[in-house]
Amino acid sequence: MKAGIVGLPNVGKSTLFNCLSNAKAQSANFPFCTIEPNLGVVNVPDLRLEKLETLVNPERVLPATVEIVDIAGLVKGASKGEGLGNQFLGNIRETDAILHVLRCFDDDNIVHVDGSVNPIRDKETIDIELQLKDLETVEKKLDKVKRAAKTGNKEAQKEEVALLKVKTGLEAGNSVRTIAFSDDEHLEFIKPLQFITDKPVLYVCNVDEKSAATGNDYVEEVKKAVKNENAEVLVLAVGTEAEITELETYEERKMFLDDLGLDEAGSAKLIRAAYKLLNLHTYFTAGVKEVRAWTIPIGATAPQAAGVIHTDFEKGFIRAEVIAYDDFVIYGSESKVKEAGKMKVEGKEYIVKDGDVMHFRFNV
Ligand SMILES: Nc1nc2c(ncn2[C@@H]2O[C@H](COP(=O)(O)OP(=O)(O)OP(=O)(O)O)[C@@H](O)[C@H]2O)c(=O)[nH]1
Ligand SMILES: [Mg+2]
């Protein structure tokens, strides 16, 4: 599962990627600085992990991670192959969620590919290219499905109805994620086609330093423009965040953030938002050797969660011993939780909750 950073060229995508990841991407003041995607594995900041560390005092602590890809900028005509567009769109298709960076800062020294700062126009430019690509996908598929539908194939007829909804929606300038489908329709016919505009999206407004806490007029316009998209908007001073990342100590970073009126780095917020966008959450294992956060899809069962540690854990799953995170903190240790009778034993059907502290029993 990975989230891709998408937007026009030269809007700060690689600068943002560098704030999140240790894998340094090249960033410079000219369009198409990035060609090949940069992949980074990013630690997910989680205060609960720090709390568990102080309670358990383990030899090591391992946070959850999420994969972020920095992708080349798209320009008008990308869907027709402009500016290596097809390759870049292919890179976007391989992601599971989109972080759409919009330039919301003025700076005459930083080139804008379309000559002026206008995040609404920029967003439309990107949306249109993604939608045109999806239109190509749906039209190809429709050709085949229509023929099958004509022969009386009931399944193909249902599929045709779903695909026509996509086509009509895209032609009206709507992204697939905003079109209404029944659950079955989406699962059977829409999901397998991996439409780019069906991926969940988070808008990242890249603002100047003084707007980091409050946003600015550009941000307000963006919020208005996306209010029916069911998408989150995050305000981030990417250039400033890059400076914060350079600071060595926690105290220095804290002082910088205080000056900006922020309670934590925007990059931390963004990582958590990306994690959520990918529909992921966390369970913990907490032993003296290692306290660790594990990543699972929301809705995963106990055996599936065990499988993230090792496939044998899933195959030979017997039961899980589960402590709610809050109980672990209230009682302070596993043994005290047990004494209080707060540890639960769960079977194969158990849906793991965010923050569960777990032990798996299995045989191989
Ligand atoms: N003033 C200002 N400059 C920024 C900000 N964010 C990025 N920049 C500058 O904008 C230029 C482009 O940044 P990049 O991160 O390389 O942009 P990109 O979106 O990755 O560009 P491509 O890879 O060409 O698509 C660099 O010179 C950055 O230093 C910001 O918040 N404020
Ligand atoms: Mg770049």
Short mmCIF file of C-alpha atoms and ligand atoms in Angstrom, two decimals:
data_model
loop_
_atom_site.label_atom_id
_atom_site.label_comp_id
_atom_site.label_asym_id
_atom_site.label_seq_id
_atom_site.Cartn_x
_atom_site.Cartn_y
_atom_site.Cartn_z
CA MET A 1 0.00 0.00 0.00
CA LYS A 2 1.50 3.31 -1.00
CA ALA A 3 0.46 6.94 -1.41
CA GLY A 4 1.70 8.98 -4.38
CA ILE A 5 2.57 12.68 -4.36
CA VAL A 6 0.94 14.22 -7.43
CA GLY A 7 0.68 17.75 -8.86
CA LEU A 8 1.95 20.20 -11.47
CA PRO A 9 5.72 20.49 -11.96
CA ASN A 10 7.65 22.73 -9.57
CA VAL A 11 4.96 23.02 -6.87
CA GLY A 12 7.07 21.45 -4.10
CA LYS A 13 6.38 17.72 -4.38
CA SER A 14 9.98 16.58 -3.98
CA THR A 15 10.59 19.13 -1.23
CA LEU A 16 7.61 17.61 0.60
CA PHE A 17 8.86 14.08 -0.03
CA ASN A 18 12.21 15.04 1.49
CA CYS A 19 10.50 16.30 4.66
CA LEU A 20 8.85 12.90 5.08
CA SER A 21 11.52 10.48 4.04
CA ASN A 22 15.23 9.93 4.54
CA ALA A 23 15.55 8.91 0.91
CA LYS A 24 16.59 12.28 -0.50
CA ALA A 25 14.97 13.20 -3.80
CA GLN A 26 16.42 15.86 -6.05
CA SER A 27 14.50 19.10 -5.80
CA ALA A 28 15.23 22.26 -7.79
CA ASN A 29 13.58 25.35 -9.19
CA PHE A 30 12.75 24.05 -12.64
CA PRO A 31 9.86 21.99 -14.00
CA PHE A 32 10.36 18.24 -14.51
CA CYS A 33 13.21 18.04 -12.05
CA THR A 34 11.76 14.64 -11.09
CA ILE A 35 11.42 12.01 -13.83
CA GLU A 36 11.82 8.64 -12.14
CA PRO A 37 9.59 8.21 -9.08
CA ASN A 38 11.29 8.33 -5.65
CA LEU A 39 10.07 5.74 -3.18
CA GLY A 40 10.39 6.34 0.55
CA VAL A 41 9.43 4.20 3.54
CA VAL A 42 8.24 6.64 6.16
CA ASN A 43 7.81 6.08 9.90
CA VAL A 44 4.34 6.85 11.17
CA PRO A 45 4.57 9.11 14.24
CA ASP A 46 2.47 7.69 17.08
CA LEU A 47 2.46 8.99 20.67
CA ARG A 48 1.03 5.67 21.87
CA LEU A 49 4.22 3.93 20.89
CA GLU A 50 6.25 6.34 23.03
CA LYS A 51 3.90 5.67 25.92
CA LEU A 52 4.27 1.91 25.56
CA GLU A 53 8.03 2.35 25.45
CA THR A 54 8.09 4.09 28.82
CA LEU A 55 5.85 1.40 30.33
CA VAL A 56 7.62 -1.67 28.94
CA ASN A 57 11.18 -0.36 28.60
CA PRO A 58 12.07 -2.68 25.71
CA GLU A 59 15.43 -3.22 23.98
CA ARG A 60 14.08 -1.64 20.82
CA VAL A 61 11.06 0.14 19.41
CA LEU A 62 9.83 -0.15 15.84
CA PRO A 63 7.21 2.23 14.48
CA ALA A 64 4.66 1.48 11.77
CA THR A 65 5.68 2.57 8.28
CA VAL A 66 3.93 3.78 5.18
CA GLU A 67 5.26 3.99 1.64
CA ILE A 68 5.23 7.35 -0.12
CA VAL A 69 6.17 7.88 -3.77
CA ASP A 70 7.27 11.22 -5.21
CA ILE A 71 6.05 11.31 -8.82
CA ALA A 72 6.96 13.58 -11.73
CA GLY A 73 4.79 16.65 -12.37
CA LEU A 74 1.89 16.37 -14.81
CA VAL A 75 1.10 19.05 -17.38
CA LYS A 76 -1.80 19.77 -19.71
CA GLY A 77 -1.91 17.05 -22.36
CA ALA A 78 -0.31 14.39 -20.14
CA SER A 79 -3.10 11.94 -21.00
CA LYS A 80 -2.11 12.35 -24.66
CA GLY A 81 1.52 11.66 -23.82
CA GLU A 82 2.66 15.27 -23.39
CA GLY A 83 5.81 15.64 -21.23
CA LEU A 84 6.26 11.87 -20.74
CA GLY A 85 2.68 12.01 -19.49
CA ASN A 86 1.84 8.38 -20.08
CA GLN A 87 4.78 7.15 -18.04
CA PHE A 88 3.90 9.52 -15.19
CA LEU A 89 0.24 8.53 -15.25
CA GLY A 90 1.36 4.91 -15.09
CA ASN A 91 3.32 5.76 -11.93
CA ILE A 92 0.19 7.28 -10.42
CA ARG A 93 -1.92 4.26 -11.34
CA GLU A 94 0.39 2.04 -9.29
CA THR A 95 -0.39 3.94 -6.08
CA ASP A 96 -3.30 3.31 -3.70
CA ALA A 97 -4.00 6.90 -2.67
CA ILE A 98 -3.13 10.36 -3.94
CA LEU A 99 -1.58 13.31 -2.11
CA HIS A 100 -2.37 16.17 -4.47
CA VAL A 101 -0.01 19.11 -3.86
CA LEU A 102 -1.35 22.55 -4.79
CA ARG A 103 0.84 25.62 -4.91
CA CYS A 104 -0.75 28.18 -2.58
CA PHE A 105 2.22 30.50 -2.13
CA ASP A 106 3.40 33.58 -4.02
CA ASP A 107 7.08 33.76 -4.93
CA ASP A 108 8.13 35.36 -8.19
CA ASN A 109 11.42 33.49 -8.07
CA ILE A 110 9.76 30.08 -8.28
CA VAL A 111 8.62 29.26 -11.82
CA HIS A 112 4.97 28.32 -12.30
CA VAL A 113 4.44 26.24 -15.46
CA ASP A 114 1.24 28.11 -16.28
CA GLY A 115 2.57 31.56 -15.50
CA SER A 116 0.62 32.50 -12.36
CA VAL A 117 -0.44 31.14 -8.97
CA ASN A 118 -3.96 29.70 -9.16
CA PRO A 119 -4.53 26.47 -7.24
CA ILE A 120 -8.09 25.99 -8.53
CA ARG A 121 -6.97 26.11 -12.16
CA ASP A 122 -4.02 23.84 -11.30
CA LYS A 123 -6.26 21.31 -9.61
CA GLU A 124 -8.54 21.26 -12.65
CA THR A 125 -5.59 20.79 -14.99
CA ILE A 126 -4.50 17.70 -13.06
CA ASP A 127 -8.04 16.38 -12.57
CA ILE A 128 -8.77 16.67 -16.30
CA GLU A 129 -5.66 14.70 -17.25
CA LEU A 130 -6.48 11.96 -14.75
CA GLN A 131 -10.11 11.89 -15.88
CA LEU A 132 -9.16 11.70 -19.57
CA LYS A 133 -6.94 8.73 -18.81
CA ASP A 134 -9.79 7.02 -16.98
CA LEU A 135 -12.10 7.82 -19.88
CA GLU A 136 -9.72 5.99 -22.19
CA THR A 137 -9.78 2.99 -19.81
CA VAL A 138 -13.57 2.88 -19.55
CA GLU A 139 -14.14 3.32 -23.29
CA LYS A 140 -11.85 0.41 -24.11
CA LYS A 141 -13.63 -1.79 -21.60
CA LEU A 142 -17.07 -0.65 -22.74
CA ASP A 143 -16.35 -1.74 -26.31
CA LYS A 144 -15.89 -5.31 -25.16
CA VAL A 145 -18.67 -5.32 -22.60
CA LYS A 146 -21.21 -3.88 -25.04
CA ARG A 147 -20.67 -6.74 -27.44
CA ALA A 148 -21.19 -9.31 -24.67
CA ALA A 149 -24.24 -7.43 -23.40
CA LYS A 150 -25.85 -7.56 -26.86
CA THR A 151 -25.64 -11.35 -26.87
CA GLY A 152 -27.88 -11.33 -23.80
CA ASN A 153 -25.22 -11.94 -21.15
CA LYS A 154 -26.89 -10.70 -17.94
CA GLU A 155 -23.63 -10.02 -16.11
CA ALA A 156 -22.31 -8.00 -19.04
CA GLN A 157 -25.50 -5.97 -19.10
CA LYS A 158 -25.05 -5.03 -15.44
CA GLU A 159 -21.46 -4.16 -16.12
CA GLU A 160 -22.44 -1.98 -19.04
CA VAL A 161 -24.77 0.03 -16.81
CA ALA A 162 -21.97 0.59 -14.28
CA LEU A 163 -19.43 1.54 -16.93
CA LEU A 164 -21.83 3.95 -18.60
CA LYS A 165 -22.17 5.73 -15.25
CA VAL A 166 -18.40 6.11 -15.23
CA LYS A 167 -18.29 7.38 -18.80
CA THR A 168 -21.08 9.93 -18.27
CA GLY A 169 -19.54 11.10 -15.01
CA LEU A 170 -16.08 11.54 -16.45
CA GLU A 171 -17.41 13.35 -19.50
CA ALA A 172 -19.16 15.79 -17.16
CA GLY A 173 -15.79 16.47 -15.48
CA ASN A 174 -16.40 14.36 -12.36
CA SER A 175 -13.88 12.00 -10.82
CA VAL A 176 -14.89 8.35 -10.43
CA ARG A 177 -14.69 8.61 -6.63
CA THR A 178 -17.61 11.08 -6.67
CA ILE A 179 -19.93 8.81 -8.70
CA ALA A 180 -22.53 6.78 -6.82
CA PHE A 181 -22.40 2.98 -7.22
CA SER A 182 -23.95 0.15 -5.25
CA ASP A 183 -21.38 -1.76 -3.17
CA ASP A 184 -21.63 -4.79 -5.47
CA GLU A 185 -21.27 -2.68 -8.57
CA HIS A 186 -18.15 -1.03 -7.24
CA LEU A 187 -16.54 -4.25 -6.06
CA GLU A 188 -17.31 -6.26 -9.19
CA PHE A 189 -16.93 -3.82 -12.05
CA ILE A 190 -15.26 -0.59 -10.93
CA LYS A 191 -12.53 -1.62 -8.52
CA PRO A 192 -10.83 -4.11 -10.89
CA LEU A 193 -10.32 -1.34 -13.48
CA GLN A 194 -8.19 0.67 -11.02
CA PHE A 195 -9.37 4.06 -12.18
CA ILE A 196 -6.93 6.78 -11.17
CA THR A 197 -9.71 9.15 -10.11
CA ASP A 198 -11.28 6.44 -7.94
CA LYS A 199 -8.31 6.52 -5.57
CA PRO A 200 -8.83 8.42 -2.33
CA VAL A 201 -7.28 11.88 -2.42
CA LEU A 202 -5.91 14.35 0.11
CA TYR A 203 -5.21 17.93 -0.99
CA VAL A 204 -2.02 19.42 0.36
CA CYS A 205 -1.99 23.23 0.15
CA ASN A 206 1.64 24.34 0.04
CA VAL A 207 1.60 27.78 1.69
CA ASP A 208 4.19 30.38 2.67
CA GLU A 209 5.63 30.39 6.17
CA LYS A 210 3.34 33.00 7.68
CA SER A 211 0.24 31.07 6.56
CA ALA A 212 1.38 27.77 8.07
CA ALA A 213 -1.01 27.92 11.04
CA THR A 214 -3.88 29.92 9.57
CA GLY A 215 -3.93 29.15 5.85
CA ASN A 216 -4.59 31.94 3.32
CA ASP A 217 -7.05 33.05 0.62
CA TYR A 218 -5.81 30.39 -1.81
CA VAL A 219 -6.52 27.71 0.80
CA GLU A 220 -10.04 29.04 1.31
CA GLU A 221 -10.66 28.82 -2.43
CA VAL A 222 -9.40 25.24 -2.50
CA LYS A 223 -11.62 24.26 0.43
CA LYS A 224 -14.63 25.74 -1.35
CA ALA A 225 -13.79 24.02 -4.62
CA VAL A 226 -13.48 20.53 -3.08
CA LYS A 227 -16.30 20.70 -0.53
CA ASN A 228 -18.39 18.10 -2.40
CA GLU A 229 -15.49 15.72 -2.97
CA ASN A 230 -15.45 14.19 0.47
CA ALA A 231 -11.70 14.85 0.60
CA GLU A 232 -9.52 16.30 3.33
CA VAL A 233 -7.49 19.49 2.84
CA LEU A 234 -4.21 19.88 4.69
CA VAL A 235 -2.30 23.15 4.99
CA LEU A 236 1.48 22.78 4.97
CA ALA A 237 4.34 25.25 4.53
CA VAL A 238 6.48 22.78 2.63
CA GLY A 239 9.51 25.07 2.27
CA THR A 240 9.44 25.82 5.99
CA GLU A 241 8.93 22.18 6.90
CA ALA A 242 12.08 21.42 4.93
CA GLU A 243 13.96 23.86 7.15
CA ILE A 244 12.51 22.28 10.29
CA THR A 245 13.68 18.85 9.12
CA GLU A 246 17.22 20.23 8.93
CA LEU A 247 17.24 21.16 12.64
CA GLU A 248 19.19 18.72 14.78
CA THR A 249 17.51 18.70 18.17
CA TYR A 250 13.97 18.25 19.36
CA GLU A 251 14.20 21.54 21.31
CA GLU A 252 15.20 23.53 18.23
CA ARG A 253 12.36 22.05 16.22
CA LYS A 254 9.92 22.72 19.05
CA MET A 255 10.96 26.37 19.22
CA PHE A 256 10.61 26.80 15.46
CA LEU A 257 7.13 25.24 15.54
CA ASP A 258 6.09 27.43 18.50
CA ASP A 259 7.12 30.51 16.53
CA LEU A 260 4.88 29.41 13.67
CA GLY A 261 1.99 28.72 16.04
CA LEU A 262 2.01 24.99 15.33
CA ASP A 263 1.73 22.22 17.93
CA GLU A 264 3.53 19.67 15.76
CA ALA A 265 5.27 19.46 12.40
CA GLY A 266 2.90 19.45 9.46
CA SER A 267 4.81 16.52 7.99
CA ALA A 268 3.74 14.36 10.97
CA LYS A 269 0.12 15.32 10.34
CA LEU A 270 0.50 14.52 6.69
CA ILE A 271 1.99 11.07 7.31
CA ARG A 272 -0.85 10.17 9.62
CA ALA A 273 -3.37 11.51 7.10
CA ALA A 274 -1.78 9.39 4.35
CA TYR A 275 -1.97 6.33 6.59
CA LYS A 276 -5.65 7.00 7.17
CA LEU A 277 -6.24 7.66 3.48
CA LEU A 278 -4.82 4.22 2.72
CA ASN A 279 -7.38 2.80 5.16
CA LEU A 280 -4.69 1.45 7.46
CA HIS A 281 -4.43 1.29 11.22
CA THR A 282 -2.14 -0.10 13.88
CA TYR A 283 -1.91 -2.82 16.46
CA PHE A 284 0.98 -3.27 18.87
CA THR A 285 3.11 -6.06 20.22
CA ALA A 286 4.73 -5.14 23.51
CA GLY A 287 7.46 -7.41 24.82
CA VAL A 288 10.70 -6.68 26.71
CA LYS A 289 12.71 -7.42 23.56
CA GLU A 290 10.64 -5.23 21.29
CA VAL A 291 7.71 -2.87 21.31
CA ARG A 292 6.39 -2.61 17.81
CA ALA A 293 3.58 -1.05 15.80
CA TRP A 294 2.19 -3.22 13.00
CA THR A 295 0.19 -1.98 10.05
CA ILE A 296 -3.05 -3.67 9.00
CA PRO A 297 -5.99 -2.70 6.80
CA ILE A 298 -8.98 -1.48 8.79
CA GLY A 299 -11.31 -4.47 9.18
CA ALA A 300 -8.55 -7.09 9.28
CA THR A 301 -9.25 -10.16 11.43
CA ALA A 302 -6.95 -11.48 14.15
CA PRO A 303 -5.43 -14.20 11.89
CA GLN A 304 -4.82 -11.63 9.14
CA ALA A 305 -3.15 -9.36 11.66
CA ALA A 306 -0.99 -12.26 12.83
CA GLY A 307 -0.06 -12.92 9.21
CA VAL A 308 1.61 -9.51 9.01
CA ILE A 309 4.21 -10.79 11.50
CA HIS A 310 4.63 -14.18 9.84
CA THR A 311 2.52 -16.26 7.47
CA ASP A 312 2.88 -19.23 9.87
CA PHE A 313 1.11 -17.18 12.54
CA GLU A 314 -1.86 -16.88 10.24
CA LYS A 315 -1.88 -20.50 9.03
CA GLY A 316 -1.50 -21.97 12.51
CA PHE A 317 -3.57 -19.35 14.32
CA ILE A 318 -5.24 -20.64 17.48
CA ARG A 319 -6.25 -17.53 19.40
CA ALA A 320 -5.21 -13.99 20.24
CA GLU A 321 -4.78 -12.41 23.64
CA VAL A 322 -5.88 -8.81 23.36
CA ILE A 323 -5.41 -5.80 25.61
CA ALA A 324 -7.03 -2.52 24.67
CA TYR A 325 -4.39 0.23 24.50
CA ASP A 326 -6.19 2.32 27.13
CA ASP A 327 -6.26 -0.62 29.56
CA PHE A 328 -2.56 -1.21 29.06
CA VAL A 329 -1.92 2.42 30.03
CA ILE A 330 -4.36 2.43 32.96
CA TYR A 331 -2.93 -0.73 34.55
CA GLY A 332 0.63 -0.15 33.44
CA SER A 333 1.73 -3.66 32.51
CA GLU A 334 0.52 -6.88 30.95
CA SER A 335 0.53 -8.77 34.25
CA LYS A 336 -1.50 -6.07 36.01
CA VAL A 337 -4.01 -6.05 33.14
CA LYS A 338 -4.34 -9.83 33.51
CA GLU A 339 -4.82 -9.56 37.29
CA ALA A 340 -7.59 -7.04 36.69
CA GLY A 341 -9.24 -9.50 34.31
CA LYS A 342 -9.04 -7.05 31.42
CA MET A 343 -7.18 -9.25 28.98
CA LYS A 344 -9.50 -10.80 26.39
CA VAL A 345 -9.05 -14.03 24.50
CA GLU A 346 -10.28 -13.74 20.93
CA GLY A 347 -10.77 -16.21 18.08
CA LYS A 348 -10.53 -16.27 14.30
CA GLU A 349 -13.45 -13.93 13.72
CA TYR A 350 -12.17 -11.09 15.88
CA ILE A 351 -11.81 -7.77 14.03
CA VAL A 352 -8.69 -6.08 15.36
CA LYS A 353 -9.19 -2.57 16.77
CA ASP A 354 -6.80 0.33 16.36
CA GLY A 355 -4.34 0.28 19.27
CA ASP A 356 -4.92 -3.30 20.41
CA VAL A 357 -1.90 -4.79 22.16
CA MET A 358 -1.76 -8.40 21.00
CA HIS A 359 -0.20 -11.81 21.60
CA PHE A 360 -0.84 -14.64 19.17
CA ARG A 361 -1.08 -18.34 20.04
CA PHE A 362 -0.42 -20.62 17.11
CA ASN A 363 1.00 -24.00 16.16
CA VAL A 364 3.08 -24.83 13.14
N1 LIG B 1 8.97 29.85 -1.65
C1 LIG B 1 8.75 28.54 -1.61
N2 LIG B 1 9.43 27.74 -2.43
C2 LIG B 1 9.18 26.41 -2.39
C3 LIG B 1 8.24 25.85 -1.49
N3 LIG B 1 8.20 24.52 -1.70
C4 LIG B 1 9.10 24.26 -2.67
N4 LIG B 1 9.69 25.40 -3.09
C5 LIG B 1 10.72 25.53 -4.15
O1 LIG B 1 10.14 25.24 -5.39
C6 LIG B 1 11.08 24.59 -6.25
C7 LIG B 1 10.50 23.30 -6.78
O2 LIG B 1 10.38 22.38 -5.71
P1 LIG B 1 10.36 20.81 -5.98
O3 LIG B 1 10.06 20.18 -4.67
O4 LIG B 1 11.55 20.35 -6.71
O5 LIG B 1 9.08 20.72 -6.94
P2 LIG B 1 8.42 19.43 -7.63
O6 LIG B 1 6.95 19.61 -7.49
O7 LIG B 1 9.02 18.20 -7.11
O8 LIG B 1 8.82 19.67 -9.15
P3 LIG B 1 9.01 18.60 -10.36
O9 LIG B 1 9.81 17.46 -9.85
O10 LIG B 1 9.73 19.39 -11.38
O11 LIG B 1 7.64 18.24 -10.77
C8 LIG B 1 12.35 24.39 -5.41
O12 LIG B 1 13.24 25.44 -5.73
C9 LIG B 1 11.84 24.53 -4.00
O13 LIG B 1 12.84 25.01 -3.12
C10 LIG B 1 7.56 26.74 -0.60
O14 LIG B 1 6.74 26.32 0.21
N5 LIG B 1 7.85 28.06 -0.71
MG MG B 2 10.06 16.71 -8.03
#
